[in-house]
Coordinates of C-alpha atoms and ligand atoms in Angstrom, one line a residue:
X1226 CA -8.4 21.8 -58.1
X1227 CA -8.2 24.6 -55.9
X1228 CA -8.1 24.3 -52.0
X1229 CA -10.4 27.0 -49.7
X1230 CA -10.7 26.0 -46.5
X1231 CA -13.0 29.4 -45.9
X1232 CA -15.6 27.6 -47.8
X1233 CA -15.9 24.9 -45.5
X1234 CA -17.8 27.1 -43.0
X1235 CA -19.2 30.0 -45.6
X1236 CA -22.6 28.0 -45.6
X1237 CA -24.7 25.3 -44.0
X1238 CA -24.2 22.3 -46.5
X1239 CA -26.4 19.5 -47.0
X1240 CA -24.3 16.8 -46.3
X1241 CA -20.7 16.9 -45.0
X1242 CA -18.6 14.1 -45.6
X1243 CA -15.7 12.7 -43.7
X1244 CA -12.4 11.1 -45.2
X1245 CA -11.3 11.4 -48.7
X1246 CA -10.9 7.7 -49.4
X1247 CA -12.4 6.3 -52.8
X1248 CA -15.7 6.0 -50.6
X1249 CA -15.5 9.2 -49.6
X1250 CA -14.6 11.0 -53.0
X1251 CA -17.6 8.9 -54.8
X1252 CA -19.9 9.8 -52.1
X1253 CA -19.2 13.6 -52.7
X1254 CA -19.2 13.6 -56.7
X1255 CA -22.4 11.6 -56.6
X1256 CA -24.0 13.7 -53.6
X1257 CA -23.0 17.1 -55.9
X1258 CA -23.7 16.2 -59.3
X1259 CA -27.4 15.4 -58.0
X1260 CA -27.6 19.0 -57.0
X1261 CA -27.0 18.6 -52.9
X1262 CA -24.6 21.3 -51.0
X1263 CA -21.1 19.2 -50.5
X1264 CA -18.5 19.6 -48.0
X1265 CA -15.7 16.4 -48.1
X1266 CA -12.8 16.7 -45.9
X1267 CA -9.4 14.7 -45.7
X1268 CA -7.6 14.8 -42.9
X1269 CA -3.9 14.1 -44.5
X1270 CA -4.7 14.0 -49.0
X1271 CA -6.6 12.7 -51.0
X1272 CA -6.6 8.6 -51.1
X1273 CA -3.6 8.7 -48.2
X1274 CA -5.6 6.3 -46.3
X1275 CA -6.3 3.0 -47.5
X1276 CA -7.7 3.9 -50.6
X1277 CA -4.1 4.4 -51.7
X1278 CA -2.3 0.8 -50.1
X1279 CA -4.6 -1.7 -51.9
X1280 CA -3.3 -4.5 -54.6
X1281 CA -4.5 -1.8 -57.4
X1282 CA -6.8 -4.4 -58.8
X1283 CA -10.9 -3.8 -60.5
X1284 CA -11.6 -6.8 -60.1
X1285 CA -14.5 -9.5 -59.1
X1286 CA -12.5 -11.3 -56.4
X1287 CA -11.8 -14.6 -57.6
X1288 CA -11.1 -16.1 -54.3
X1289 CA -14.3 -15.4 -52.6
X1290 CA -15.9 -17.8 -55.0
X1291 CA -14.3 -20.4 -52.9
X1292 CA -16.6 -18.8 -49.7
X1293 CA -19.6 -18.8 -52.1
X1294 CA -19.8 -15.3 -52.2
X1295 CA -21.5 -15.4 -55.7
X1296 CA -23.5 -12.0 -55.2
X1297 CA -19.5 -9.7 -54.2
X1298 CA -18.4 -11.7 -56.9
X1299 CA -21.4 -10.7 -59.6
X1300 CA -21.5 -6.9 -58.7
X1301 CA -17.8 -6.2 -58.8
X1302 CA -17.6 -7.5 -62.0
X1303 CA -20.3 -5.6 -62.8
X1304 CA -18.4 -2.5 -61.5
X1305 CA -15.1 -3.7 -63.5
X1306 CA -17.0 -3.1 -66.5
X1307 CA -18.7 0.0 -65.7
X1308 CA -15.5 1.2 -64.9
X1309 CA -13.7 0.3 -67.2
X1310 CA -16.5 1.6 -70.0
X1311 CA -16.6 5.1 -68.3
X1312 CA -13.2 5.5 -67.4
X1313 CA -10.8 3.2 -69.6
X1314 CA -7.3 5.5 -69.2
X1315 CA -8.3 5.0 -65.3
X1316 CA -8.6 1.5 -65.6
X1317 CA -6.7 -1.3 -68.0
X1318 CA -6.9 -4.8 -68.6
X1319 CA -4.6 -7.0 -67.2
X1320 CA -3.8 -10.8 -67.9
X1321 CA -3.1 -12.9 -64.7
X1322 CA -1.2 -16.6 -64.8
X1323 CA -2.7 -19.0 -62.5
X1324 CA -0.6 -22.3 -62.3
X1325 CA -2.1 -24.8 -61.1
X1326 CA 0.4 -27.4 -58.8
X1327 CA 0.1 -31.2 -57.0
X1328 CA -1.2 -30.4 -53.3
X1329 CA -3.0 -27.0 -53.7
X1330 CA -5.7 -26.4 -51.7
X1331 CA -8.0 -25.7 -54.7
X1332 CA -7.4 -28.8 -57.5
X1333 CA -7.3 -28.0 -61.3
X1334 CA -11.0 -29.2 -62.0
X1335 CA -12.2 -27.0 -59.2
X1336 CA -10.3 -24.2 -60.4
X1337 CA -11.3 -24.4 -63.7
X1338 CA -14.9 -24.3 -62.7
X1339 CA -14.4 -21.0 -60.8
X1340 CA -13.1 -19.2 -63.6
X1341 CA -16.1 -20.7 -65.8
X1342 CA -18.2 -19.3 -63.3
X1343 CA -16.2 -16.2 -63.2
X1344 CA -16.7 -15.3 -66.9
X1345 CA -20.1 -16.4 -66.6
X1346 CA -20.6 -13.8 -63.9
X1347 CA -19.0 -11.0 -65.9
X1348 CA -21.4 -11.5 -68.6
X1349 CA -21.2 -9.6 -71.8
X1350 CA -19.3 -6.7 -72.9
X1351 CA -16.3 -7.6 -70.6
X1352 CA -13.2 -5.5 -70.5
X1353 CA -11.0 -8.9 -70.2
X1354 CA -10.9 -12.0 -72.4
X1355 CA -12.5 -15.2 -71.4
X1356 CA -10.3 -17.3 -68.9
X1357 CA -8.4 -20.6 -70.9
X1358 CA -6.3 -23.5 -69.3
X1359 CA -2.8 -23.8 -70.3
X1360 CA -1.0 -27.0 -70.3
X1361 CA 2.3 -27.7 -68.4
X1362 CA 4.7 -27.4 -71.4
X1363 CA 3.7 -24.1 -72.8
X1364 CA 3.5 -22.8 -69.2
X1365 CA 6.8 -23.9 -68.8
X1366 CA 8.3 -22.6 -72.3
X1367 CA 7.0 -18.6 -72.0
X1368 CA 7.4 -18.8 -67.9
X1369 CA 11.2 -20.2 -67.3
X1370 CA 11.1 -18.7 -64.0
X1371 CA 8.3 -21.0 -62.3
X1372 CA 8.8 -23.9 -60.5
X1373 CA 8.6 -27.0 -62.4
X1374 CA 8.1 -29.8 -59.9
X1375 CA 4.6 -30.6 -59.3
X1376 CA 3.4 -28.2 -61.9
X1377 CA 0.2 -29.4 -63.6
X1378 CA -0.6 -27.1 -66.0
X1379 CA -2.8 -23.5 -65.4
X1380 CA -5.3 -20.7 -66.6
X1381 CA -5.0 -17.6 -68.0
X1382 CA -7.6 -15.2 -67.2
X1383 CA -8.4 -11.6 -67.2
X1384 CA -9.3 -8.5 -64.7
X1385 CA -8.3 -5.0 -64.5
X1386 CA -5.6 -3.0 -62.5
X1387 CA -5.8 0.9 -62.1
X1388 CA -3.8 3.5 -59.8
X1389 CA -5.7 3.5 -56.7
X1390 CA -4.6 7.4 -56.1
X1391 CA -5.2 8.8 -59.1
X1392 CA -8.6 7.2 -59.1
X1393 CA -9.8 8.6 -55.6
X1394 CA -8.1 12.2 -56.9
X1395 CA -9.6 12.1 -60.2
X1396 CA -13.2 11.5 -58.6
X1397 CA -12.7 14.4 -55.8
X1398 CA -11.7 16.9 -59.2
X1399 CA -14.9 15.7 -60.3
X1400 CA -16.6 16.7 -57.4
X1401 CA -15.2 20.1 -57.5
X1402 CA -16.4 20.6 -60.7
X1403 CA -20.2 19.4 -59.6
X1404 CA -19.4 22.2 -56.8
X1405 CA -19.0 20.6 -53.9
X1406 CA -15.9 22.2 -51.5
X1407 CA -13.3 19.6 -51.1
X1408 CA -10.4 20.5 -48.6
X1409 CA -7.8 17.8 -48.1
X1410 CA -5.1 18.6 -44.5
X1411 CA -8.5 19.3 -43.0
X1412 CA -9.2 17.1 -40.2
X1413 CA -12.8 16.8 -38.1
X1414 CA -11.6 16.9 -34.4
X1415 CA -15.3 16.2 -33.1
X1416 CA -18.5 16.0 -34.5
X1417 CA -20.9 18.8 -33.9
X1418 CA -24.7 17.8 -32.1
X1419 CA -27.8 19.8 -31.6
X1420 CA -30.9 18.6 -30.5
X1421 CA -30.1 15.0 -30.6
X1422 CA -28.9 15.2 -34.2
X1423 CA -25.4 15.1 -35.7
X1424 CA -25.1 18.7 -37.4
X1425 CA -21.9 18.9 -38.6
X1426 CA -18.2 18.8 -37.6
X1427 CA -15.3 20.8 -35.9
X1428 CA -12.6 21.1 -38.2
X1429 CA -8.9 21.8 -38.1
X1430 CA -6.9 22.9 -41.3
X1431 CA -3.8 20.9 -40.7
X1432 CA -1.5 23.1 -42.9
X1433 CA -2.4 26.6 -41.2
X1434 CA -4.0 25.4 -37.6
X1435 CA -6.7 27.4 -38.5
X1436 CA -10.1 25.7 -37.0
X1437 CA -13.8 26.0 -38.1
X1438 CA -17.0 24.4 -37.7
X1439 CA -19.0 22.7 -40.5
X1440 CA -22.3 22.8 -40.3
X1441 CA -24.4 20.3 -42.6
X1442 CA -27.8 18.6 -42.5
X1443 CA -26.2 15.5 -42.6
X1444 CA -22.8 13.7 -41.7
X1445 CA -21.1 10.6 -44.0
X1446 CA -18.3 9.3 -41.3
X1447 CA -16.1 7.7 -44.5
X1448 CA -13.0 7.4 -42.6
X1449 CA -12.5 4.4 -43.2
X1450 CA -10.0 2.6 -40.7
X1451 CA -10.2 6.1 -38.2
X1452 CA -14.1 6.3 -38.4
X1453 CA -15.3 4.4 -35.0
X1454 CA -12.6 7.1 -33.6
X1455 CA -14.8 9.7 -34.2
X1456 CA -17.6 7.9 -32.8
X1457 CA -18.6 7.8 -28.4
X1458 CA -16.7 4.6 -27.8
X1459 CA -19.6 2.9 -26.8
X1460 CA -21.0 3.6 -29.8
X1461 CA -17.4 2.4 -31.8
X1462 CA -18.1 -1.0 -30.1
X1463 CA -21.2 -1.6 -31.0
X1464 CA -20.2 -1.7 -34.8
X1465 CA -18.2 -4.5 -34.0
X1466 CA -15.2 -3.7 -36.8
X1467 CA -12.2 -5.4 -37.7
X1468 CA -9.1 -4.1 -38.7
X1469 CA -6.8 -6.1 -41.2
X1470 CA -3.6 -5.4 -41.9
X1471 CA -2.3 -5.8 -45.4
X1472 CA 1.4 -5.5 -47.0
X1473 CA 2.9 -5.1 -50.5
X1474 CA 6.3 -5.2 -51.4
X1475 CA 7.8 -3.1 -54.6
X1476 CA 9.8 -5.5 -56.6
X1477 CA 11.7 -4.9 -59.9
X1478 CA 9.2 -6.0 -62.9
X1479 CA 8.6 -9.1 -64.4
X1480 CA 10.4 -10.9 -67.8
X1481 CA 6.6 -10.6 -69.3
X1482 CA 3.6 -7.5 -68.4
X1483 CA 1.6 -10.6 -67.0
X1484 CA 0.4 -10.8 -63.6
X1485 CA 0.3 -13.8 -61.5
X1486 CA -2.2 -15.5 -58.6
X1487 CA -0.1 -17.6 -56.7
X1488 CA -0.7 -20.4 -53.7
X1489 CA 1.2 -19.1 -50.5
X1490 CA 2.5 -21.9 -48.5
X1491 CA -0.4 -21.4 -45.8
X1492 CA -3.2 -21.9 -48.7
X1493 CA -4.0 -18.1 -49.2
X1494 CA -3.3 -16.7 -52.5
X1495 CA -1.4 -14.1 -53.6
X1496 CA -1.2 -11.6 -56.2
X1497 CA 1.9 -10.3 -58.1
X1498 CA 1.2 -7.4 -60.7
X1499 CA 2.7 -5.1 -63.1
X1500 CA 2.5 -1.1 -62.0
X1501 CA 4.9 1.6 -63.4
X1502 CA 7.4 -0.8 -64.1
X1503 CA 7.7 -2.6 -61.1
X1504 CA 5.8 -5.5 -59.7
X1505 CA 3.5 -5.4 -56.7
X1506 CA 3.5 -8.2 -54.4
X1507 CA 1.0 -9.1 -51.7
X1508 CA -1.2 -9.1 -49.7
X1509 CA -0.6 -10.6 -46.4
X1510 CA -3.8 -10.4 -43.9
X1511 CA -3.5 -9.8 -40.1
X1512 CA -5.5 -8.6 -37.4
X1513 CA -4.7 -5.1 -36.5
X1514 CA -4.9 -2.8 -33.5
X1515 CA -3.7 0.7 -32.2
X1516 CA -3.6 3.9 -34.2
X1517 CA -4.0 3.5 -37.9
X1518 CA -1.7 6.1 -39.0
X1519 CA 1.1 3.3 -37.3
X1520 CA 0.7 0.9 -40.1
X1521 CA 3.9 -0.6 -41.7
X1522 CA 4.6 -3.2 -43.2
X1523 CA 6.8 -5.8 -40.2
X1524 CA 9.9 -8.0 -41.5
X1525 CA 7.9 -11.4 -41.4
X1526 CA 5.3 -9.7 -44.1
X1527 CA 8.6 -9.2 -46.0
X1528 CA 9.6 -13.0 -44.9
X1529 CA 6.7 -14.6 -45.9
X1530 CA 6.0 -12.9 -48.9
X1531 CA 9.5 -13.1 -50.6
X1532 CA 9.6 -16.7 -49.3
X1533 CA 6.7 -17.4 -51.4
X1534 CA 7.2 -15.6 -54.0
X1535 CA 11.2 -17.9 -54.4
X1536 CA 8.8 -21.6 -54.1
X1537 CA 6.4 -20.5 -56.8
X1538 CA 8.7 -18.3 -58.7
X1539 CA 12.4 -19.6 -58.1
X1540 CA 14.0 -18.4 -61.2
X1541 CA 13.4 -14.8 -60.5
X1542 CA 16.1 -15.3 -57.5
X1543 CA 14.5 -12.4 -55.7
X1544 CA 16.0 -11.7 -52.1
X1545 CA 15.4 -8.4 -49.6
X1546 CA 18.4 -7.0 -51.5
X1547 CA 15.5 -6.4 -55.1
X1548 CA 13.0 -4.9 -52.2
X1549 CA 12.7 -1.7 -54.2
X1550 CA 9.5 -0.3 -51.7
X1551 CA 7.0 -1.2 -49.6
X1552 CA 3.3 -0.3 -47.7
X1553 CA 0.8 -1.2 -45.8
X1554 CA -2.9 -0.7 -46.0
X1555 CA -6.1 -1.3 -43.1
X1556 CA -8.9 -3.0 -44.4
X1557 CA -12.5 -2.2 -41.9
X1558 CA -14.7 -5.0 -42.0
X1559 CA -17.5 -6.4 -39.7
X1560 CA -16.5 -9.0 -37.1
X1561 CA -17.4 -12.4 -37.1
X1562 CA -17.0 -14.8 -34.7
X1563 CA -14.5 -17.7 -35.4
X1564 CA -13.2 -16.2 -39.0
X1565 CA -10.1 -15.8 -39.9
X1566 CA -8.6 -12.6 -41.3
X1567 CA -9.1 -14.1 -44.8
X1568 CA -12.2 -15.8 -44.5
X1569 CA -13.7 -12.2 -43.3
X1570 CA -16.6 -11.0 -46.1
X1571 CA -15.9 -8.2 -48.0
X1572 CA -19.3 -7.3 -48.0
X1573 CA -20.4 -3.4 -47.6
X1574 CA -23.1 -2.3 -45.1
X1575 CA -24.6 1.3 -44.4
X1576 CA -25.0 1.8 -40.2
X1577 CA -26.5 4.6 -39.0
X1578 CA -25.0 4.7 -35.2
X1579 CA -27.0 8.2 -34.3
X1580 CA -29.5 10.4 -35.9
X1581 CA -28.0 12.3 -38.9
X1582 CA -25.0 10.3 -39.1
X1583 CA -24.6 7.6 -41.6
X1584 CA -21.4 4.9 -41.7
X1585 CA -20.6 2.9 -44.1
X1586 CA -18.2 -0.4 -43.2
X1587 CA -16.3 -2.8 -45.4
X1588 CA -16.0 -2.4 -49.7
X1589 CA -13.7 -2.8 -52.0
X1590 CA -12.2 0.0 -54.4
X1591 CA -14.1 -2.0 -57.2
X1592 CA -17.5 -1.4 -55.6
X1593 CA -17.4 2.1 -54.1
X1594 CA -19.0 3.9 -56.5
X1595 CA -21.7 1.6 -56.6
X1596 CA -21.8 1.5 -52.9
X1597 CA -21.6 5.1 -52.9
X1598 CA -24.8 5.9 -54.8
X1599 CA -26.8 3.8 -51.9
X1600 CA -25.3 6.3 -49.5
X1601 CA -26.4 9.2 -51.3
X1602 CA -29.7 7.6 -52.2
X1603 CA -30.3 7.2 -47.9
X1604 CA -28.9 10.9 -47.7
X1605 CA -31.4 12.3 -50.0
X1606 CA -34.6 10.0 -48.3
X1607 CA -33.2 11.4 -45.1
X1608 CA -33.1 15.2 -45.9
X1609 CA -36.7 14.5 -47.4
X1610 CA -35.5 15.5 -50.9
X1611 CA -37.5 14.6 -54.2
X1612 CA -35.5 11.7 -55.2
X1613 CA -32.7 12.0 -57.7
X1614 CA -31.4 9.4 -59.4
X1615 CA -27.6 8.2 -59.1
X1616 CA -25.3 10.6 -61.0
X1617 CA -21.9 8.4 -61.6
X1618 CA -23.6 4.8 -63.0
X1619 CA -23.6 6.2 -66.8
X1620 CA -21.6 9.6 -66.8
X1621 CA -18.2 9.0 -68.1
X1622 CA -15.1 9.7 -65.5
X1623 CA -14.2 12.9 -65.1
X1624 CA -11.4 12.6 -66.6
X1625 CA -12.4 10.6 -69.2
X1626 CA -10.7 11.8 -72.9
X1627 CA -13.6 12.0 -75.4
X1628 CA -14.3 10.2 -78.3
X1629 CA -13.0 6.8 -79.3
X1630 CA -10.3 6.0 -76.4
X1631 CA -7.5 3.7 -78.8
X1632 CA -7.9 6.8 -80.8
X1633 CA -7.6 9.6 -78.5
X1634 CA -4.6 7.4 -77.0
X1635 CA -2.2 6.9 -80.1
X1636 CA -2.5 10.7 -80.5
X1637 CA -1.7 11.8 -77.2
X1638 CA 1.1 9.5 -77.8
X1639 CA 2.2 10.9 -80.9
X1640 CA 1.7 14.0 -79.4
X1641 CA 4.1 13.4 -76.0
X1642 CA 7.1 11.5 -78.3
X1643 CA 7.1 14.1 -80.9
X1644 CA 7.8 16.3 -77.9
X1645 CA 10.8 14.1 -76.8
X1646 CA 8.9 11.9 -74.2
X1647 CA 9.6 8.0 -74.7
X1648 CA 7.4 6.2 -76.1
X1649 CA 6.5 4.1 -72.9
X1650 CA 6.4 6.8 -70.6
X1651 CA 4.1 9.0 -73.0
X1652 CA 1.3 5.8 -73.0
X1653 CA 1.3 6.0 -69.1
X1654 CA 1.3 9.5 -68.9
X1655 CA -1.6 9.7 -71.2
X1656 CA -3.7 7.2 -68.9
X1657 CA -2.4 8.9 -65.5
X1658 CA -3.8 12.3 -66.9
X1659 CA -6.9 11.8 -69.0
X1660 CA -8.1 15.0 -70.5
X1661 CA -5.6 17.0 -68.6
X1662 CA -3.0 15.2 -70.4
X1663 CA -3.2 18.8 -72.1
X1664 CA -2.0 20.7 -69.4
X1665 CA 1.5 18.5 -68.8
X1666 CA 1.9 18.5 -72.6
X1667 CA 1.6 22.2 -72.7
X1668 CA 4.2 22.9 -69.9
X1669 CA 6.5 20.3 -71.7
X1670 CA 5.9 22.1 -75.0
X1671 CA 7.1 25.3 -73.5
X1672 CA 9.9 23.5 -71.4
X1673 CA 11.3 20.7 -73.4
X1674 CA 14.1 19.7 -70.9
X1675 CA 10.9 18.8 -68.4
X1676 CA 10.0 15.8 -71.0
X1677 CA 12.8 13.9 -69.2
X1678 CA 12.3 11.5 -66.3
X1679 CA 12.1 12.3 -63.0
X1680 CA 14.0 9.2 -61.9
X1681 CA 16.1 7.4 -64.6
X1682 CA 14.0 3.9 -65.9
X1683 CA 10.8 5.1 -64.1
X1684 CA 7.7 6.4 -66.4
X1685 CA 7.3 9.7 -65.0
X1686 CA 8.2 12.8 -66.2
X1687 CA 9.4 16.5 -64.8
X1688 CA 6.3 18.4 -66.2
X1689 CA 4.5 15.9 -63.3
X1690 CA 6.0 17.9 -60.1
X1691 CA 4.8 21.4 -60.9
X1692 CA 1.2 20.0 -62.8
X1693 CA 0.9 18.2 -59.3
X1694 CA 1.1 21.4 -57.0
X1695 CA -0.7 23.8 -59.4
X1696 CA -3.7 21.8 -60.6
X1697 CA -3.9 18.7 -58.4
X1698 CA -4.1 20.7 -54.8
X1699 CA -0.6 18.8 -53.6
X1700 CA -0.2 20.8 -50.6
X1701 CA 3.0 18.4 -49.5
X1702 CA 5.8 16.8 -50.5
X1703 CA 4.7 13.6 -50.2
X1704 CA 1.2 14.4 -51.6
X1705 CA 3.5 14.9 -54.8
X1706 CA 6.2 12.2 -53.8
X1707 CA 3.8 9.5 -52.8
X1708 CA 0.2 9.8 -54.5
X1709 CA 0.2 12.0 -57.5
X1710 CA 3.5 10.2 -58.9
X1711 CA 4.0 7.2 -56.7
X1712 CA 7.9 7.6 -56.4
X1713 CA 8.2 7.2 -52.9
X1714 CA 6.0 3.8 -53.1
X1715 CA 8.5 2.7 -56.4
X1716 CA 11.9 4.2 -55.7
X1717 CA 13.8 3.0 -52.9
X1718 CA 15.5 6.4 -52.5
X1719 CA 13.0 8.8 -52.5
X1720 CA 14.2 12.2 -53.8
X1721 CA 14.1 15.5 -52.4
X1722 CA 11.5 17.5 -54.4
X1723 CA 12.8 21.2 -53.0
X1724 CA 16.1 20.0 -54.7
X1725 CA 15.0 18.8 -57.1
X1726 CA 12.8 21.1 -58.3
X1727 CA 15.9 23.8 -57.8
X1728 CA 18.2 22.1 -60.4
X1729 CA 14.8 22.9 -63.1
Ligands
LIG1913 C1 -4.0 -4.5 -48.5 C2 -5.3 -4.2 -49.1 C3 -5.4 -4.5 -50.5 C4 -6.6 -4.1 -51.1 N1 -6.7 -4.4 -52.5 C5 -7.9 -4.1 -53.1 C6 -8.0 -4.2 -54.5 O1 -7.0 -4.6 -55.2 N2 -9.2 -3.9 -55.1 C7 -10.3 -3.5 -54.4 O2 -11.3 -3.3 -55.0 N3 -10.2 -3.2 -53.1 C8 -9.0 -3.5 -52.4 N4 -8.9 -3.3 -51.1 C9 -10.0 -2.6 -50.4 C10 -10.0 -1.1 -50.6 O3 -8.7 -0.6 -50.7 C11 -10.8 -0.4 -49.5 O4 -12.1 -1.0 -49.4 C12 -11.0 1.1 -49.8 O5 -9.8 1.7 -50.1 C13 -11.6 1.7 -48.5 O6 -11.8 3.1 -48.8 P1 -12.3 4.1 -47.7 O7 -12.6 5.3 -48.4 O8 -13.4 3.4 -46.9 O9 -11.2 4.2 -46.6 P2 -9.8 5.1 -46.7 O10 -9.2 5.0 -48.1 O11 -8.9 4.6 -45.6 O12 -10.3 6.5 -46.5 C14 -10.6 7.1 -45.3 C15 -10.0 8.5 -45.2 O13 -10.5 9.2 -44.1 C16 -9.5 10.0 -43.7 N5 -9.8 10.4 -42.3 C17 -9.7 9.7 -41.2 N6 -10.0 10.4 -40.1 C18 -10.4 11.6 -40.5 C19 -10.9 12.8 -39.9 N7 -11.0 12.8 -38.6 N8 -11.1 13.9 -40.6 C20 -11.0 13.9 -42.0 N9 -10.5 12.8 -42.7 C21 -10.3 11.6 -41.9 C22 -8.2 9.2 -43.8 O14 -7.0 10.0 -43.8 C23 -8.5 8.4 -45.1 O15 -7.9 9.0 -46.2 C24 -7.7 -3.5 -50.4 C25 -7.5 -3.2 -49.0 C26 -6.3 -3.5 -48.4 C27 -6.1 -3.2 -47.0

């Protein structure tokens, strides 16, 4: 993944797009592969936005059943298999616990009919087993940790988890290699108009200060949280967005690899699940405003979810003492009137707020690839093209290993152990990379001492830090620290890579 900023303004493109989100990254893959000229620009890296603070989950959304939302519901689960068909190292199945207690906003019965509905809406070929209920006792026996008053029983069911970074990066490498120019630490500082028409962008490279302008035929604003910024502010308004704030907290893994869906104490739900070792809990949901770039995660996040977590979960005695990390992501969805953060649809929409311009609003890192392809499908109407037809619905990921996937896995595994990786670390490493897996292997076969972990009981290895710089365009620390390996999300002290890397 090479980095030229000097492409950027080398040629008039067909479309430019903004922000290198998931929805921007799927935009720009699907855009090139059907042949268009592709400019996608990231102000900060790849997936830095919110692409990179989300639960981590492919998944239908379970809880928007309860708001009817049958159609979300049926195409993300639609998505989850695609997904997890053309890309299974990117994304895995995971089994969540769902117990069920006296008082709960949503009853056993009711809950049990959601999930029916659920696998009825994922239809064949699934990635995840059928949901099944599980009865107090045996809940009780393999889960020691929950709490046992009230308890009625539960569900098991399945969905999928993935590594929201890797994902948005693995789609932009894909994009490269359909030719499109993909600069990340290049930000638009105004759009460019002629004629009435949006014709491209001014655009500073943040690493040199170097500016340009982009011209295109047409403009994707996929900046997610920053886009109405870019916008006249009358304009902004009149897409009437919402901005809600999510946190996670980092906490040290669960006795099983299962995830949970819990009841909060307000009658939200809550996720906690399994990632690199660790266990991911959240999300909280509040209205946010002021500059996105300002988003943390505030102590009564950290109150309310750890307070949670110790009623549902009591034997895991967590406190703010296990906090091992933490972050906080900005969802943009459309206002509407009297609805509560939660209540809000997740539903995507494509605006067009001036000629040449196109916006989408809302999505889900399940859906954006879908939700993409109807972008580029307006795009190519717009530039009067012959139509092509969507490029990303049956090609496998880009960094999808060939052949039989179980297969290809146990010998990369093989592979990485026999070369002194453990045997943990070398299945994760294998489904971070994909194909490239190769390339880390190689650097480890020539540098064995860089099979060992970074950080001691983490699953990442040495090899990662220069693979990161020299084939994944990690211009910064924390592009490496934070998105390529997620240390700085998992480790509470974040290492210094200069250092580090010194000591090699
Ligand atoms: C807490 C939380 C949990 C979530 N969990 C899930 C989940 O588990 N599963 C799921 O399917 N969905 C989930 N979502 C939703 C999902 O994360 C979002 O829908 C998705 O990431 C939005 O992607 P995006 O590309 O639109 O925005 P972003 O990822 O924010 O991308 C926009 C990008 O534009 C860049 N940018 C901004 N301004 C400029 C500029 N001037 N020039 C160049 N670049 C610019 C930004 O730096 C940013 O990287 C969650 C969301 C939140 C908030």
């Amino acid at each position: 993944m090479k980095r030229d900023f000097a492409a950027l303004s080398a040629e008039r493109h067909d479309l430019l797009v903004l922000g290198g989100g998931v929805y921007g990254a799927w935009i720009a893959l699907d855009a090139a592969r059907r042949g268009l000229s592709v400019a996608l620009i990231e102000q900060s890296d790849w997936g830095a936005g919110t692409s990179s603070a989300s639960s981590k989950l492919i998944h239908g959304g379970l809880r928007y059943l309860q708001y009817m939302q049958f159609g979300l519901v049926r195409k993300s689960l639609k998505e989850r298999r695609r997904l997890a068909h053309l890309g299974p190292h990117r994304v895995w199945p995971l089994r969540f616990l769902l117990p069920v207690y006296r008082g709960a906003r949503v009853g056993r019965l009711r809950l049990g009919l959601g999930l029916k509905i659920y696998d009825l809406l994922a239809g064949t070929g699934s990635p995840v087993a059928r949901s099944r209920s599980l009865g107090r006792a045996a809940l009780l026996e393999r889960y020691d940790y929950l709490q046992e008053q009230d308890l009625r029983g539960g569900f098991v069911y399945g969905d999928c988890g993935t590594d929201d970074a890797r994902l948005v990066l693995e789609v932009v490498a894909g994009a490269l290699q359909a030719e499109a120019v993909a600069v990340n630490h290049a930000r638009a500082t105004e759009l460019l108009r002629h004629g009435g028409k949006v014709q491209g962008a001014r655009v500073r490279d943040q690493l040199s200060g170097a500016e340009c302008e982009v011209q295109a035929r047409l403009v994707v604003n996929a900046a997610g949280p920053w886009a109405a910024g870019l916008l006249p502010p009358k304009l902004g308004r009149k897409l009437h967005l919402r901005l809600i704030h999510g946190s996670h907290l980092v906490m040290p893994a669960l006795p099983q690899e299962d995830a949970f869906l819990l009841d909060a104490d307000d009658g939200r739900v809550f996720f906690l699940i399994p990632w690199y070792g660790r266990t991911l809990v959240g999300t909280t949901e509040s209205d946010f405003q002021g500059d996105p770039a300002t988003a943390t995660v505030p102590a009564s996040d950290v109150e309310y979810l750890l307070r949670n977590v110790r009623r549902r979960l009591p034997g895991l005695e967590w406190s703010e003492s296990d906090v091992c990390g933490r972050y906080a992501g900005l969802r943009t969805l459309r206002a509407e009137s009297g609805a509560s953060a939660s209540e809000l649809s997740r539903e995507w929409s494509l605006e067009e707020p001036e000629r040449r311009l196109l916006h989408p609003v809302g999505g889900k890192l399940t859906s954006a690839r879908e939700d993409a392809a109807k972008v580029v499908d307006r795009v190519v109407r717009r530039l009067g093209l012959a139509q092509r037809d969507c490029a990303t619905d049956e090609t496998p990921m880009p960094w999808c290993p060939p052949g039989n996937f179980a297969e290809w896995l146990n010998t990369v595994i093989q592979r990485a152990v026999g070369l002194g990786v453990e045997e943990g670390t070398a299945m994760v490493l294998a489904r971070r990379y994909g194909s490239t897996v190769d390339l880390v292997l190689q650097r480890i076969a020539a540098h064995p001492q860089l099979s060992a972990p970074i950080v001691a009981g983490l699953p990442f290895v040495r090899a990662e830090l220069e693979h990161a710089r020299e084939h994944e365009m990690a211009c910064t620390e924390d592009d490496v620290l934070r998105r390529r390996i997620p240390l700085r999300i998992l480790h509470p002290h974040a290492l210094d890579l200069d250092s580090d890397l010194d000591s090699d």
